[in-house]
PDB file of C-alpha atoms in Angstrom:
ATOM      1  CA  UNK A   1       0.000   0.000   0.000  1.00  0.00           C
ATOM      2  CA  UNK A   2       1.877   2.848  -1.225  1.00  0.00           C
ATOM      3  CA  UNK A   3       1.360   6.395  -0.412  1.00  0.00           C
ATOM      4  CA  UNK A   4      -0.048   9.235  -3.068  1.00  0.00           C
ATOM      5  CA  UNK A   5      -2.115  12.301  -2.562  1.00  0.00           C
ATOM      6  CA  UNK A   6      -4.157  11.515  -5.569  1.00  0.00           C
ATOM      7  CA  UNK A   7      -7.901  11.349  -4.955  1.00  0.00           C
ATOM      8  CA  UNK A   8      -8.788   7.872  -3.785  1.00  0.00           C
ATOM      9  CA  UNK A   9     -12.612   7.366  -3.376  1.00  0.00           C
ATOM     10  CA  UNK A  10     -13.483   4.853  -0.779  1.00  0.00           C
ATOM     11  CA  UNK A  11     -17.260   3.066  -1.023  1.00  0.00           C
ATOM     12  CA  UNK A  12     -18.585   2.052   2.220  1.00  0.00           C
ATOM     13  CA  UNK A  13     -20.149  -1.039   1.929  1.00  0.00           C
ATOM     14  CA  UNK A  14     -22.478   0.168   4.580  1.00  0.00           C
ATOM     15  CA  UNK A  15     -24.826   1.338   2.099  1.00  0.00           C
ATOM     16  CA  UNK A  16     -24.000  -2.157   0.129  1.00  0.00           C
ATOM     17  CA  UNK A  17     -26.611  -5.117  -0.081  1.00  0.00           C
ATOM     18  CA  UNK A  18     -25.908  -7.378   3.026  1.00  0.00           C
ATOM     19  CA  UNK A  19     -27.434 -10.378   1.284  1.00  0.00           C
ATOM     20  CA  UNK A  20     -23.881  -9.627  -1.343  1.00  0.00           C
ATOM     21  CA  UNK A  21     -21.264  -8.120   0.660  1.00  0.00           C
ATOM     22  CA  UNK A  22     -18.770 -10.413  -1.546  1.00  0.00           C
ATOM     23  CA  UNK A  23     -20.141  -9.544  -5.200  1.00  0.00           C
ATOM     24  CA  UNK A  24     -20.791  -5.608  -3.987  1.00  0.00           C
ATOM     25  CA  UNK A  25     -17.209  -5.148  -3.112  1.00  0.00           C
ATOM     26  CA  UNK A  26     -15.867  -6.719  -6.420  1.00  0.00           C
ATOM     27  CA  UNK A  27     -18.839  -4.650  -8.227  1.00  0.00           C
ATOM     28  CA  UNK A  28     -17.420  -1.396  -6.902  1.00  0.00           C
ATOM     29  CA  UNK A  29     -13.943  -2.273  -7.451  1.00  0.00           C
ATOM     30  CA  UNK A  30     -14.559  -2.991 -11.211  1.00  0.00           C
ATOM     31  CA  UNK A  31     -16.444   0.117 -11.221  1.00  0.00           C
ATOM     32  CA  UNK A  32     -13.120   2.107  -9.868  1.00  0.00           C
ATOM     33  CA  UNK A  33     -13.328   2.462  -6.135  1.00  0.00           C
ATOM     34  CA  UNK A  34      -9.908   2.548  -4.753  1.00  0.00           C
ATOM     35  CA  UNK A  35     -10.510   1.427  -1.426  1.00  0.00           C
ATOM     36  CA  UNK A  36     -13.582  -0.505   0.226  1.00  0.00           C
ATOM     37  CA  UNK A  37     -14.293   1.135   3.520  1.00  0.00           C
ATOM     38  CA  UNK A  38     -15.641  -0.896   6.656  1.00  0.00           C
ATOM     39  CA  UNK A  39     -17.401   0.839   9.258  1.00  0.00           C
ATOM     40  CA  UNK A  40     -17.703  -1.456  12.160  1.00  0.00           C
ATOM     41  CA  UNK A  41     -20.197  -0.312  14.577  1.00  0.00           C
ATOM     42  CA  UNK A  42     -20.795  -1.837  18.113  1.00  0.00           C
ATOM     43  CA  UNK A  43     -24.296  -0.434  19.476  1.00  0.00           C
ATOM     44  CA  UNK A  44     -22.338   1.031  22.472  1.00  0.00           C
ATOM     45  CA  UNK A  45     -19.557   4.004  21.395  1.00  0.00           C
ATOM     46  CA  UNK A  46     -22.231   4.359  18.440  1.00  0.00           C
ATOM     47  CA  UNK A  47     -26.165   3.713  18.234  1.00  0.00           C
ATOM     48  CA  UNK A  48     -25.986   0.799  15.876  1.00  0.00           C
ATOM     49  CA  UNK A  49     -24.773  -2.804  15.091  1.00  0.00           C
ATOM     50  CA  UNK A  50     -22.512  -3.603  12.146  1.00  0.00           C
ATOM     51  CA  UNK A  51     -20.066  -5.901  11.563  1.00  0.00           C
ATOM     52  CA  UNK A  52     -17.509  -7.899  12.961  1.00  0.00           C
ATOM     53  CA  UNK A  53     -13.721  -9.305  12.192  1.00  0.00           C
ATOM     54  CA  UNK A  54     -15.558 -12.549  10.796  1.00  0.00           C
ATOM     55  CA  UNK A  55     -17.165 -10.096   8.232  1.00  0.00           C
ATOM     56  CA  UNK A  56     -14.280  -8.529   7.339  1.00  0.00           C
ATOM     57  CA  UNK A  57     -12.461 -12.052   6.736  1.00  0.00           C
ATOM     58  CA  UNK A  58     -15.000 -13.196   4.702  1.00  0.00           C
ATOM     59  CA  UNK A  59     -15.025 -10.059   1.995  1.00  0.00           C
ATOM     60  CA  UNK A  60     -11.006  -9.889   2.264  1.00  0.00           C
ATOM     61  CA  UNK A  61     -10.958 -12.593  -0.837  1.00  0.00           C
ATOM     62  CA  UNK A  62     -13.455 -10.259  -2.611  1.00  0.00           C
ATOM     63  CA  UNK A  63     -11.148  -7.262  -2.219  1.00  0.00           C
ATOM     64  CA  UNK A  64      -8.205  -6.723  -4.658  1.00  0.00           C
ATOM     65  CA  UNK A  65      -7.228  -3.387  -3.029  1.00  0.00           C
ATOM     66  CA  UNK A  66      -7.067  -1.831   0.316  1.00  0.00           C
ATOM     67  CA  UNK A  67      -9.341  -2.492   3.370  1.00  0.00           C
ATOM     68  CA  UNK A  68     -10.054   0.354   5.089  1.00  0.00           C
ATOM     69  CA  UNK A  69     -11.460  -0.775   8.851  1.00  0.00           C
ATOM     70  CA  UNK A  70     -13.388   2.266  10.467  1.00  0.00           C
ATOM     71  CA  UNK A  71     -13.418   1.269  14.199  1.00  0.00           C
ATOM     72  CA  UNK A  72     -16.329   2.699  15.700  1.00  0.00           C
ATOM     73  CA  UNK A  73     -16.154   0.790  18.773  1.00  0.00           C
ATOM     74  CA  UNK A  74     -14.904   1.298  22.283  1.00  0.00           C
ATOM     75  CA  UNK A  75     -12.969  -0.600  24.024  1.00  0.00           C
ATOM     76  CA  UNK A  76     -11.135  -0.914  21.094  1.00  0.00           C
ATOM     77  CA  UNK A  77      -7.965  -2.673  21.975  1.00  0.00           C
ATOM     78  CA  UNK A  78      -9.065  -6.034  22.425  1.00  0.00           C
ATOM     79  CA  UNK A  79     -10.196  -6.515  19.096  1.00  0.00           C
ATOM     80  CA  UNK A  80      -7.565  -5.118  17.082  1.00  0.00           C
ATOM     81  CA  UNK A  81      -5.101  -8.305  16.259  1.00  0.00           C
ATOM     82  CA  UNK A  82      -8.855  -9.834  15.270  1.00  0.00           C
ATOM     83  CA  UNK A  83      -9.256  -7.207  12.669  1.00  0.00           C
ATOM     84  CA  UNK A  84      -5.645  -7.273  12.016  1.00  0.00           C
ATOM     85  CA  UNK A  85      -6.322 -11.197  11.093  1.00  0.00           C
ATOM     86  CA  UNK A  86      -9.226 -10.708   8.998  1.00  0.00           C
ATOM     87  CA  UNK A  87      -7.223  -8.974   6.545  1.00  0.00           C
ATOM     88  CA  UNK A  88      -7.470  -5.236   7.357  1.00  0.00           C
ATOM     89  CA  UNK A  89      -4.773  -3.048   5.499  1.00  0.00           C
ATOM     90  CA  UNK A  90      -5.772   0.348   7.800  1.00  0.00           C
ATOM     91  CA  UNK A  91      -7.104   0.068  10.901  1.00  0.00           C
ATOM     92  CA  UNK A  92      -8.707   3.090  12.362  1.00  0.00           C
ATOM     93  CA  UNK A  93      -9.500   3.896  16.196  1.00  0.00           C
ATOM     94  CA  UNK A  94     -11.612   6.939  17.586  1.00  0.00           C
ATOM     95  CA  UNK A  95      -9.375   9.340  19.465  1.00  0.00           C
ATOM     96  CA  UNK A  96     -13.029   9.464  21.590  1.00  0.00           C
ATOM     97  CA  UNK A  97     -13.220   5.630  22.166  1.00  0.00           C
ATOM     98  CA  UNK A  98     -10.927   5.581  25.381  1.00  0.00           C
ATOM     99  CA  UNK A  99      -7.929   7.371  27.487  1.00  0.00           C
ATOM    100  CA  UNK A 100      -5.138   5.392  25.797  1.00  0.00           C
ATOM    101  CA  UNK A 101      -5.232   6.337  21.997  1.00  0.00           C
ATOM    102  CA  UNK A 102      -1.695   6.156  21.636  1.00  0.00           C
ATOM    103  CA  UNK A 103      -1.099   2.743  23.288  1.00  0.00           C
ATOM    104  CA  UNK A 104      -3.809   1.857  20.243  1.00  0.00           C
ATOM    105  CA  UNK A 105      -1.858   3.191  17.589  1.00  0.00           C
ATOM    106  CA  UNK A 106       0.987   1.441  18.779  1.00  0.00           C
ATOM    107  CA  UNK A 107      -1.109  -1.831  19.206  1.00  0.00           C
ATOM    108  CA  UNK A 108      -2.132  -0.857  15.587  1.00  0.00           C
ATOM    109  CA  UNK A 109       1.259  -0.442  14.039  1.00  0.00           C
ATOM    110  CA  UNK A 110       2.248  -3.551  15.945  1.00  0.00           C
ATOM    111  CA  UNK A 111       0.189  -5.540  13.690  1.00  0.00           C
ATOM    112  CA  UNK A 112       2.354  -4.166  10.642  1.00  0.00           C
ATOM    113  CA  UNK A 113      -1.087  -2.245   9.470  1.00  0.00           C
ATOM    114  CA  UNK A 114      -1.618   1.285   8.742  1.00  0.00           C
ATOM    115  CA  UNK A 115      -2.789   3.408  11.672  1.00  0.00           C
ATOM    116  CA  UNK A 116      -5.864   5.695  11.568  1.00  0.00           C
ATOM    117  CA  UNK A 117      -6.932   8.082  13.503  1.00  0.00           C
ATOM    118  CA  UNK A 118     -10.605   9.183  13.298  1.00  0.00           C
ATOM    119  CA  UNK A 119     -11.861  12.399  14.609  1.00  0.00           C
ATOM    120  CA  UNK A 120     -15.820  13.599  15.820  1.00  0.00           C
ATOM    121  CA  UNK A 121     -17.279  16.621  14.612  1.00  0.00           C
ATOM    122  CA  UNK A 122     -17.685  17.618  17.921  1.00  0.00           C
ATOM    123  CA  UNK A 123     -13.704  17.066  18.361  1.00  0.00           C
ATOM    124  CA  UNK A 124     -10.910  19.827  18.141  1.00  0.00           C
ATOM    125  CA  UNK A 125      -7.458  18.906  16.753  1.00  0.00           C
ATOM    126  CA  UNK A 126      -5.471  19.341  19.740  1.00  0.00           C
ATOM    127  CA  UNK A 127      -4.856  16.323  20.694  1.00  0.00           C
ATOM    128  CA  UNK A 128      -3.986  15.228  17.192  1.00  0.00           C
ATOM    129  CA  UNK A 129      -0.218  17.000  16.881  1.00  0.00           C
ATOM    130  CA  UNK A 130       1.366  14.984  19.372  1.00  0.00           C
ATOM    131  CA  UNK A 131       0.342  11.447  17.225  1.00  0.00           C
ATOM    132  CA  UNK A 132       1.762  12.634  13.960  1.00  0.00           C
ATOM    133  CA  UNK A 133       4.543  10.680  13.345  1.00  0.00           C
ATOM    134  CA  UNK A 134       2.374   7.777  14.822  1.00  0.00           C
ATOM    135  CA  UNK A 135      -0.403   8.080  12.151  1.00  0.00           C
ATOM    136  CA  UNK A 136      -0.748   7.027   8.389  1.00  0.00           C
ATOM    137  CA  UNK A 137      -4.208   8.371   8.108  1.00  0.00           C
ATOM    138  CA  UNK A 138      -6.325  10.799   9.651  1.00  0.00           C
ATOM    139  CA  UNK A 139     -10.441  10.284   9.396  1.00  0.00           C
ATOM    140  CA  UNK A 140     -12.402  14.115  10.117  1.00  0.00           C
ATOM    141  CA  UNK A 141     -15.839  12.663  10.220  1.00  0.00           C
ATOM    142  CA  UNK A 142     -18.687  15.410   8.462  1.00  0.00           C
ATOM    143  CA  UNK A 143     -21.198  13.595  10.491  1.00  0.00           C
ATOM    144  CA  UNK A 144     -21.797  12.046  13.687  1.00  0.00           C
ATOM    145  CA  UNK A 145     -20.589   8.401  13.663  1.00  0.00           C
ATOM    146  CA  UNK A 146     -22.971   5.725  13.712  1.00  0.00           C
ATOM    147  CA  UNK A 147     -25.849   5.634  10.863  1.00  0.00           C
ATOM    148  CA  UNK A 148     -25.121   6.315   7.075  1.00  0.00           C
ATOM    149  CA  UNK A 149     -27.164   8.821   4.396  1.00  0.00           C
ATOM    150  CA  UNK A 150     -26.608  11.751   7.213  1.00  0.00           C
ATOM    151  CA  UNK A 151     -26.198  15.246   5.514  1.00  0.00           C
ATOM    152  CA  UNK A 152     -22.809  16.618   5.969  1.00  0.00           C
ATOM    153  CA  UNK A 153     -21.966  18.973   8.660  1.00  0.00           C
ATOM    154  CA  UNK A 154     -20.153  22.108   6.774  1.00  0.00           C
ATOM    155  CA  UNK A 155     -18.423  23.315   9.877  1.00  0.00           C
ATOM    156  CA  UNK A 156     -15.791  20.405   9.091  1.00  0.00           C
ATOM    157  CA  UNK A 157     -14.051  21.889   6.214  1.00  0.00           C
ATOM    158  CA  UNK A 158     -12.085  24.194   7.943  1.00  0.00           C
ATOM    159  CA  UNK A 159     -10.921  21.428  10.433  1.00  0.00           C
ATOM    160  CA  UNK A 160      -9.416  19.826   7.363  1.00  0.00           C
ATOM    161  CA  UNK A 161      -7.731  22.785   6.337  1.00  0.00           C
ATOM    162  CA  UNK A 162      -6.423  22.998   9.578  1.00  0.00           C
ATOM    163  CA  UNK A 163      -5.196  19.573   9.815  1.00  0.00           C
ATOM    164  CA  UNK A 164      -3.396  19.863   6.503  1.00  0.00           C
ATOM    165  CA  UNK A 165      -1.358  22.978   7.504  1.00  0.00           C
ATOM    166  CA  UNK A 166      -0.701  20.555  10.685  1.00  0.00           C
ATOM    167  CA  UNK A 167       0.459  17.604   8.852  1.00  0.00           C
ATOM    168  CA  UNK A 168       2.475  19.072   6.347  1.00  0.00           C
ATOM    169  CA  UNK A 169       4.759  17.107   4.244  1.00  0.00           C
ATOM    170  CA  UNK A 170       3.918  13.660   6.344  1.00  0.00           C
ATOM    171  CA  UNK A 171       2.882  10.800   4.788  1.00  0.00           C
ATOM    172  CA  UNK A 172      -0.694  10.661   6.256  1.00  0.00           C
ATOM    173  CA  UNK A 173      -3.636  10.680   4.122  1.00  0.00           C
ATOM    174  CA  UNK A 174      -6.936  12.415   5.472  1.00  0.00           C
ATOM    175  CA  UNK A 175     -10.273  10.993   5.030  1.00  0.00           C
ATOM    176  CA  UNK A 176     -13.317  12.378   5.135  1.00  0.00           C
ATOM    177  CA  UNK A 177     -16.207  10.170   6.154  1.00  0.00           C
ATOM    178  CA  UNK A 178     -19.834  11.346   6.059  1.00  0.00           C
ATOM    179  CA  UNK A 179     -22.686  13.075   3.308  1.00  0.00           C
ATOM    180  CA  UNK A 180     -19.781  12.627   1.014  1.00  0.00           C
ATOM    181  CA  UNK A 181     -21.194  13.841  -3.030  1.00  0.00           C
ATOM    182  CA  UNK A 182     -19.917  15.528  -5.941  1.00  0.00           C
ATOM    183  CA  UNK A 183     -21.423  18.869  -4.149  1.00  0.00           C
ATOM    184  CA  UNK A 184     -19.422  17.973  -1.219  1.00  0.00           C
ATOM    185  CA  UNK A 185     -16.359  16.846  -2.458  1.00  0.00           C
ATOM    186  CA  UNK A 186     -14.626  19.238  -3.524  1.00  0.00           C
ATOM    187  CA  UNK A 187     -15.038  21.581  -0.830  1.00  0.00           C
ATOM    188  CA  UNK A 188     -13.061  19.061   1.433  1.00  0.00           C
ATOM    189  CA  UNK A 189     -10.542  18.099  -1.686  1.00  0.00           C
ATOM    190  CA  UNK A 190      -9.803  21.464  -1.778  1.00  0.00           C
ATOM    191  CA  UNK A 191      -8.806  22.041   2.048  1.00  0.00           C
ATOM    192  CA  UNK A 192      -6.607  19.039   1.505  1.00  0.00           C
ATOM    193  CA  UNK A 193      -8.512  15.743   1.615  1.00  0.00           C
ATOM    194  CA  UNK A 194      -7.346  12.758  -0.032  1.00  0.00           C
ATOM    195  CA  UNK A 195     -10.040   9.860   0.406  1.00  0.00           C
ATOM    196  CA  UNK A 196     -13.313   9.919   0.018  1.00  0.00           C
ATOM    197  CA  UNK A 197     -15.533   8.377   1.783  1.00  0.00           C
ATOM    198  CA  UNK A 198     -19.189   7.890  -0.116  1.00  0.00           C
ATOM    199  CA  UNK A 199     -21.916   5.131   1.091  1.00  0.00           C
ATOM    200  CA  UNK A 200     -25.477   5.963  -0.344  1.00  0.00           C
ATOM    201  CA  UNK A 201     -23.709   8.397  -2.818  1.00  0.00           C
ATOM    202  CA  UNK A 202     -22.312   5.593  -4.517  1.00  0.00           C
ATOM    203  CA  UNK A 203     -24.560   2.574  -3.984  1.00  0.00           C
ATOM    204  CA  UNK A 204     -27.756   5.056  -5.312  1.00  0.00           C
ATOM    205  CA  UNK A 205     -29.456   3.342  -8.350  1.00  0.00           C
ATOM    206  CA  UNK A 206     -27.072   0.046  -8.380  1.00  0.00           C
ATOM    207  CA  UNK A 207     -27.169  -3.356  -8.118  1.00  0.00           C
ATOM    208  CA  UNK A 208     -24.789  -6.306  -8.503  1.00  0.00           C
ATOM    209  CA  UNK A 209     -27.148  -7.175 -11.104  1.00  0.00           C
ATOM    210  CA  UNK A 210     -26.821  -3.442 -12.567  1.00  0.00           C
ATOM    211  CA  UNK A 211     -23.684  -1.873 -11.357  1.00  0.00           C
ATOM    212  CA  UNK A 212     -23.031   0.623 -13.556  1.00  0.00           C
ATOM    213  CA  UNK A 213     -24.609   3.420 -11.776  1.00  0.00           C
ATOM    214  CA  UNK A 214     -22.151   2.563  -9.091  1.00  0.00           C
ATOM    215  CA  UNK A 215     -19.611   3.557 -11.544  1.00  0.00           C
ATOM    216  CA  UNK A 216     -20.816   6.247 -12.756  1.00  0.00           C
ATOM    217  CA  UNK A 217     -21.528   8.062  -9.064  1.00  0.00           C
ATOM    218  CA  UNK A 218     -17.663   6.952  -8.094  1.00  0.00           C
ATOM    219  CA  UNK A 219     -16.854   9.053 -11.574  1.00  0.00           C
ATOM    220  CA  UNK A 220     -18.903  12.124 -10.994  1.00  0.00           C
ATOM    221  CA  UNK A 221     -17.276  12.462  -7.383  1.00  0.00           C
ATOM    222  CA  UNK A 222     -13.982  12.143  -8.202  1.00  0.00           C
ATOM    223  CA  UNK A 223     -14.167  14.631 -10.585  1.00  0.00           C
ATOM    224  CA  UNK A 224     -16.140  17.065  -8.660  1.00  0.00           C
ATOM    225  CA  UNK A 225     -13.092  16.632  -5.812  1.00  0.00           C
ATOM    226  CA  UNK A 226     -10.348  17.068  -8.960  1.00  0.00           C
ATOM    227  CA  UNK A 227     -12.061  20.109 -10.829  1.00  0.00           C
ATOM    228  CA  UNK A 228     -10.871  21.447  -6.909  1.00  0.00           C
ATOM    229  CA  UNK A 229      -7.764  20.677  -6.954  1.00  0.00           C
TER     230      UNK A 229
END
């Protein structure tokens, strides 16, 4: 998994038919997603149920590229050499999910995966300076964690142009999770995003039957994010 700034536009298969998990994420990938983005959810640090590291094993064969684990779960800890096993190629924790975020990054890292850091709307950057060198990917979430097709919270953008100033010429990609579209896109592209987080803006009008409106919404955001650039 090499590093790039180029816009990289991650589906989450939260918006995906569960029935199809396998065919959806090799229907998007054909399509030209980059990455296939997990958001694991466990009813307690967020208000709903997802999936699990048995999930995320099962769709790993599916997945040609990078598997982007959102961790929206607390305690986290315990379950990250599960998600490490089940094929995970960036693991993200919630600096919000418990005292000890840097003792997860370095459980994280331990694994040999890429370490994310994801970020409320709610939460500042101060604490984020400190974990630089620690971090391959910061996630600045445009809407509160826990239930997809939210609208996105505007306040966020200049967060992420703060964040870029902050990370400078590191090697840490920021994502942008939440009411991700090609109206939103490149407002965050141009404050320095890099991936792209998009659930019902992607999965709108597609099937695995029918997926070529699947390509066609990855398409239209991308280029909305690189008509910012």
């Amino acid at each position: 998994m090499s590093f790039d700034r180029r816009i990289k536009i991650a589906p989450s298969i939260l918006s995906a038919d569960f029935a199809n998990f396998g065919a959806e994420c090799r229907a998007i990938e054909a399509e030209g997603a980059d990455w296939v983005h997990v958001d694991v959810m466990d009813g307690h640090f967020v208000p709903n149920i997802t999936f699990g590291p048995a999930t995320c094993a099962a769709i790993r064969p599916h997945i040609k590229g990078v598997m982007d684990v959102h961790l929206m779960i607390a305690p986290v800890d315990p379950y990250i050499e599960a998600f490490a096993a089940a094929g995970a190629d960036v693991i993200t924790a919630h600096v919000e999910a418990g005292p000890h975020i840097h003792r997860t990054l370095q459980a994280i890292r331990n694994t040999g995966k890429k370490a994310g850091l994801a970020i409320n709307p709610g939460t500042g950057l101060d604490g984020v300076e400190n974990l630089l060198d620690m971090l391959d990917l910061v996630c600045v979430m445009t809407v509160n964690p826990g239930f997809g097709g939210q609208s996105f919270i505007a306040s966020q953008v200049d967060k992420v142009r703060r964040l870029r100033a902050l990370i400078g010429d590191r090697p840490i990609h920021i994502e942008i999770d939440g009411g991700v579209t090609p109206v939103t896109a490149p407002l965050v592209a141009a404050a320095g995003a890099d991936v792209l987080v998009a659930g019902s803006a992607v999965f709108k009008g597609g099937s695995v039957s029918d997926p070529a409106p699947y390509g066609a919404n990855i398409r239209a955001i991308r280029a909305a994010a690189e008509a910012a650039l």
